[in-house]
C-alpha cells in the first residue's frame, strides 16, 4: 500500500452508523476522565469518581492522519459520550493549533452539542452542533466540543496534518466559559477559574 498522502486514497464514512473505517483509518486516541481531569471545572468531583475505581471513557478519536507536512490534510471523527462531571457536561480537552495559521472544519454527524471557541484576544464564540451543521474554526481560535445531549456527539474534523495540538494554555487557564447544567438545561457561564 502506498504511504498516506503520496497517492489518492479513500475510506468509508458510514453516515447512518456514524462510523469511519478502511484504509489508513485507526484509533488515534482515547480519553478517559483521568486524562481529562486537569481540564474540568469540578476537579474534586472528578477525583471522587476516580477514587471510586471508575475511569469512564469520555471520548475517542478515529480517523487517518497523513504525514505532518504542509499541504497535507487529515480527517477524524470524535465520538464524545454523554455525561457530566458534577454539573459540567462531558467535553473534549480543547486546543489551539501549534501552527497558528491553520484552520479546521467540523461536520456534525450525530447528537447535540456546542463548539466553544476562543482566540488569543479573549473573544469567545459558541456554535451549535447538530447533525448536518458545518462549522468553520478560523486560524488562531482554540476549540472545544461539548456534549449537551443524552446520546453520543459525533463529528468529523478535517484539519491540516501539520497543525499540531497545543493543550498547554487550555490546561493552565481553561476557556473563559464553561457549559454546565442549570435547572435541567445547558447554560453557558463564566468560568470562575479563568484569570486574564
Ligand atoms: C483536531 C481536531 C479534533 C480533536 C478531537 C479531540 O485538530 O480538532 O480531531 O483533536 O476532537 O479533541 P482534543 O481537544 O482532545 O484534541
Ligand atoms: Zn483542532
Coordinates of C-alpha atoms and ligand atoms in Angstrom, one line a residue:
X1 CA 0.0 0.0 0.0
X2 CA 1.3 3.5 -0.8
X3 CA 2.2 5.8 2.0
X4 CA -0.5 8.1 3.2
X5 CA -0.9 11.2 1.0
X6 CA 1.6 10.0 -1.7
X7 CA -1.3 8.8 -3.8
X8 CA -5.1 9.5 -3.7
X9 CA -7.0 7.1 -1.4
X10 CA -10.4 6.8 0.1
X11 CA -12.1 5.5 3.3
X12 CA -15.7 4.9 4.2
X13 CA -17.7 7.1 6.4
X14 CA -21.0 5.3 7.2
X15 CA -23.4 8.2 7.6
X16 CA -26.1 6.1 9.2
X17 CA -23.9 4.5 11.8
X18 CA -21.5 7.4 12.1
X19 CA -18.5 5.1 11.8
X20 CA -15.3 5.6 9.8
X21 CA -13.2 2.7 8.6
X22 CA -11.0 1.3 5.9
X23 CA -7.5 2.1 4.5
X24 CA -5.4 4.1 6.9
X25 CA -8.1 4.6 9.5
X26 CA -7.1 3.8 13.1
X27 CA -7.9 4.8 16.6
X28 CA -5.9 8.0 17.2
X29 CA -6.7 8.5 20.9
X30 CA -9.0 7.5 23.8
X31 CA -9.5 10.0 26.6
X32 CA -10.8 8.8 30.0
X33 CA -11.5 11.0 33.0
X34 CA -8.0 10.6 34.4
X35 CA -6.6 12.2 31.3
X36 CA -9.2 15.0 31.3
X37 CA -9.0 15.9 34.9
X38 CA -6.8 19.0 34.5
X39 CA -9.3 20.5 32.1
X40 CA -12.5 20.0 34.1
X41 CA -14.0 22.7 36.3
X42 CA -15.0 20.5 39.3
X43 CA -11.8 18.6 40.0
X44 CA -13.0 17.5 43.4
X45 CA -15.9 15.7 41.9
X46 CA -13.6 14.2 39.2
X47 CA -11.3 12.9 42.0
X48 CA -14.2 11.4 43.8
X49 CA -15.3 9.5 40.7
X50 CA -11.7 8.2 40.1
X51 CA -11.4 7.2 43.8
X52 CA -14.4 5.0 43.4
X53 CA -12.4 3.0 41.0
X54 CA -14.1 4.2 37.8
X55 CA -12.3 5.9 35.0
X56 CA -15.0 6.5 32.4
X57 CA -14.3 6.8 28.8
X58 CA -15.1 10.4 27.7
X59 CA -14.2 10.4 24.0
X60 CA -12.4 8.6 21.3
X61 CA -10.9 9.9 18.1
X62 CA -10.8 7.6 15.0
X63 CA -9.5 8.6 11.5
X64 CA -6.5 9.0 9.3
X65 CA -3.5 11.3 9.8
X66 CA -1.3 11.9 6.8
X67 CA 2.4 12.9 7.3
X68 CA 2.7 16.2 9.2
X69 CA 3.9 18.3 6.3
X70 CA 2.5 21.5 4.8
X71 CA -0.2 20.8 2.3
X72 CA -1.5 17.6 3.7
X73 CA -4.9 17.2 5.3
X74 CA -6.1 14.7 7.9
X75 CA -9.6 13.7 8.9
X76 CA -11.0 12.1 12.1
X77 CA -14.3 11.5 13.8
X78 CA -14.6 12.2 17.5
X79 CA -17.2 10.2 19.5
X80 CA -17.9 12.1 22.6
X81 CA -20.0 10.3 25.2
X82 CA -23.0 11.8 27.0
X83 CA -22.4 12.5 30.7
X84 CA -21.4 15.1 33.3
X85 CA -18.6 15.6 35.8
X86 CA -20.5 17.4 38.6
X87 CA -22.7 19.9 36.6
X88 CA -20.3 20.2 33.7
X89 CA -21.1 18.3 30.5
X90 CA -18.5 15.9 29.0
X91 CA -16.3 17.7 26.6
X92 CA -13.0 17.5 24.7
X93 CA -9.9 19.0 26.3
X94 CA -9.8 21.7 23.6
X95 CA -6.7 23.1 22.0
X96 CA -5.1 25.8 19.9
X97 CA -3.2 24.6 16.9
X98 CA 0.6 24.8 17.4
X99 CA 0.9 26.2 13.9
X100 CA -1.1 29.4 14.3
X101 CA -2.1 29.9 10.7
X102 CA -4.2 26.8 10.4
X103 CA -7.9 26.4 10.3
X104 CA -10.3 23.5 10.6
X105 CA -13.8 22.3 9.5
X106 CA -16.1 20.4 11.8
X107 CA -19.0 18.5 10.4
X108 CA -21.5 17.3 12.9
X109 CA -22.9 13.8 12.3
X110 CA -25.0 13.0 15.3
X111 CA -26.0 14.3 18.7
X112 CA -26.3 17.7 20.2
X113 CA -23.6 20.0 21.4
X114 CA -21.7 23.2 21.4
X115 CA -18.4 24.1 19.8
X116 CA -16.8 26.6 22.2
X117 CA -14.1 28.7 20.6
X118 CA -11.8 31.4 21.9
X119 CA -9.0 33.4 20.4
X120 CA -5.9 34.9 22.0
X121 CA -7.6 38.3 22.2
X122 CA -10.1 36.7 24.5
X123 CA -13.0 36.8 22.1
X124 CA -15.4 33.8 22.6
X125 CA -17.8 32.2 20.1
X126 CA -20.2 29.3 20.5
X127 CA -21.7 27.4 17.6
X128 CA -24.4 24.8 17.9
X129 CA -23.6 21.3 16.9
X130 CA -26.4 19.1 15.5
X131 CA -26.4 16.6 12.5
X132 CA -25.6 18.4 9.3
X133 CA -24.0 21.5 10.9
X134 CA -20.7 22.5 9.3
X135 CA -18.6 24.8 11.5
X136 CA -15.5 26.7 10.5
X137 CA -12.8 27.2 13.0
X138 CA -10.6 30.1 11.8
X139 CA -6.8 30.3 12.4
X140 CA -6.0 31.3 16.0
X141 CA -9.2 30.0 17.6
X142 CA -9.0 27.3 20.3
X143 CA -11.8 24.9 20.1
X144 CA -13.6 22.5 22.4
X145 CA -16.7 20.3 21.7
X146 CA -19.3 19.8 24.5
X147 CA -21.9 17.2 24.5
X148 CA -25.2 18.7 25.9
X149 CA -27.4 15.8 24.8
X150 CA -28.3 12.3 26.1
X151 CA -26.7 10.5 23.1
X152 CA -23.2 10.4 21.7
X153 CA -22.0 13.6 20.0
X154 CA -20.2 12.5 16.8
X155 CA -18.4 14.9 14.4
X156 CA -15.9 14.8 11.6
X157 CA -12.9 17.2 11.8
X158 CA -10.8 18.0 8.8
X159 CA -7.5 19.7 9.5
X160 CA -4.0 20.4 8.2
X161 CA -1.8 17.5 9.1
X162 CA 0.9 19.8 10.4
X163 CA -1.4 21.9 12.5
X164 CA -0.3 20.3 15.8
X165 CA -2.2 20.4 19.1
X166 CA -1.3 22.9 21.8
X167 CA -3.1 22.0 25.0
X168 CA -0.9 24.0 27.4
X169 CA -2.8 27.3 27.5
X170 CA -6.2 25.5 28.0
X171 CA -4.8 23.2 30.7
X172 CA -3.5 26.2 32.6
X173 CA -6.4 28.6 32.2
X174 CA -9.3 26.8 30.6
X175 CA -11.7 28.7 28.4
X176 CA -13.4 31.9 29.6
X177 CA -16.7 30.0 29.5
X178 CA -17.9 26.6 30.9
X179 CA -21.0 24.8 29.9
X180 CA -23.0 23.3 32.8
X181 CA -26.4 22.0 33.5
X182 CA -28.5 24.5 35.4
X183 CA -32.2 23.9 36.2
X184 CA -32.1 20.9 33.8
X185 CA -30.8 22.9 30.9
X186 CA -27.4 23.7 29.4
X187 CA -26.1 27.1 30.4
X188 CA -23.0 28.9 29.1
X189 CA -21.5 30.6 32.1
X190 CA -18.3 32.5 33.1
X191 CA -15.5 30.1 34.2
X192 CA -14.7 31.0 37.8
X193 CA -11.2 29.6 37.3
X194 CA -10.5 32.0 34.4
X195 CA -7.7 34.6 35.0
X196 CA -6.9 37.3 32.5
Ligands
LIG1 C1 -8.0 18.1 15.6 C2 -9.5 18.2 15.9 C3 -10.2 17.0 16.6 C4 -9.8 16.9 18.1 C5 -10.7 15.9 18.8 C6 -10.3 15.7 20.3 O1 -7.5 19.3 15.2 O2 -9.8 19.4 16.5 O3 -9.9 15.8 15.9 O4 -8.4 16.6 18.3 O5 -12.0 16.3 18.8 O6 -10.2 17.0 21.0 P1 -8.8 17.4 21.7 O7 -9.0 18.8 22.1 O8 -8.7 16.4 22.9 O9 -7.7 17.2 20.7
LIG2 ZN1 -8.1 21.2 16.1

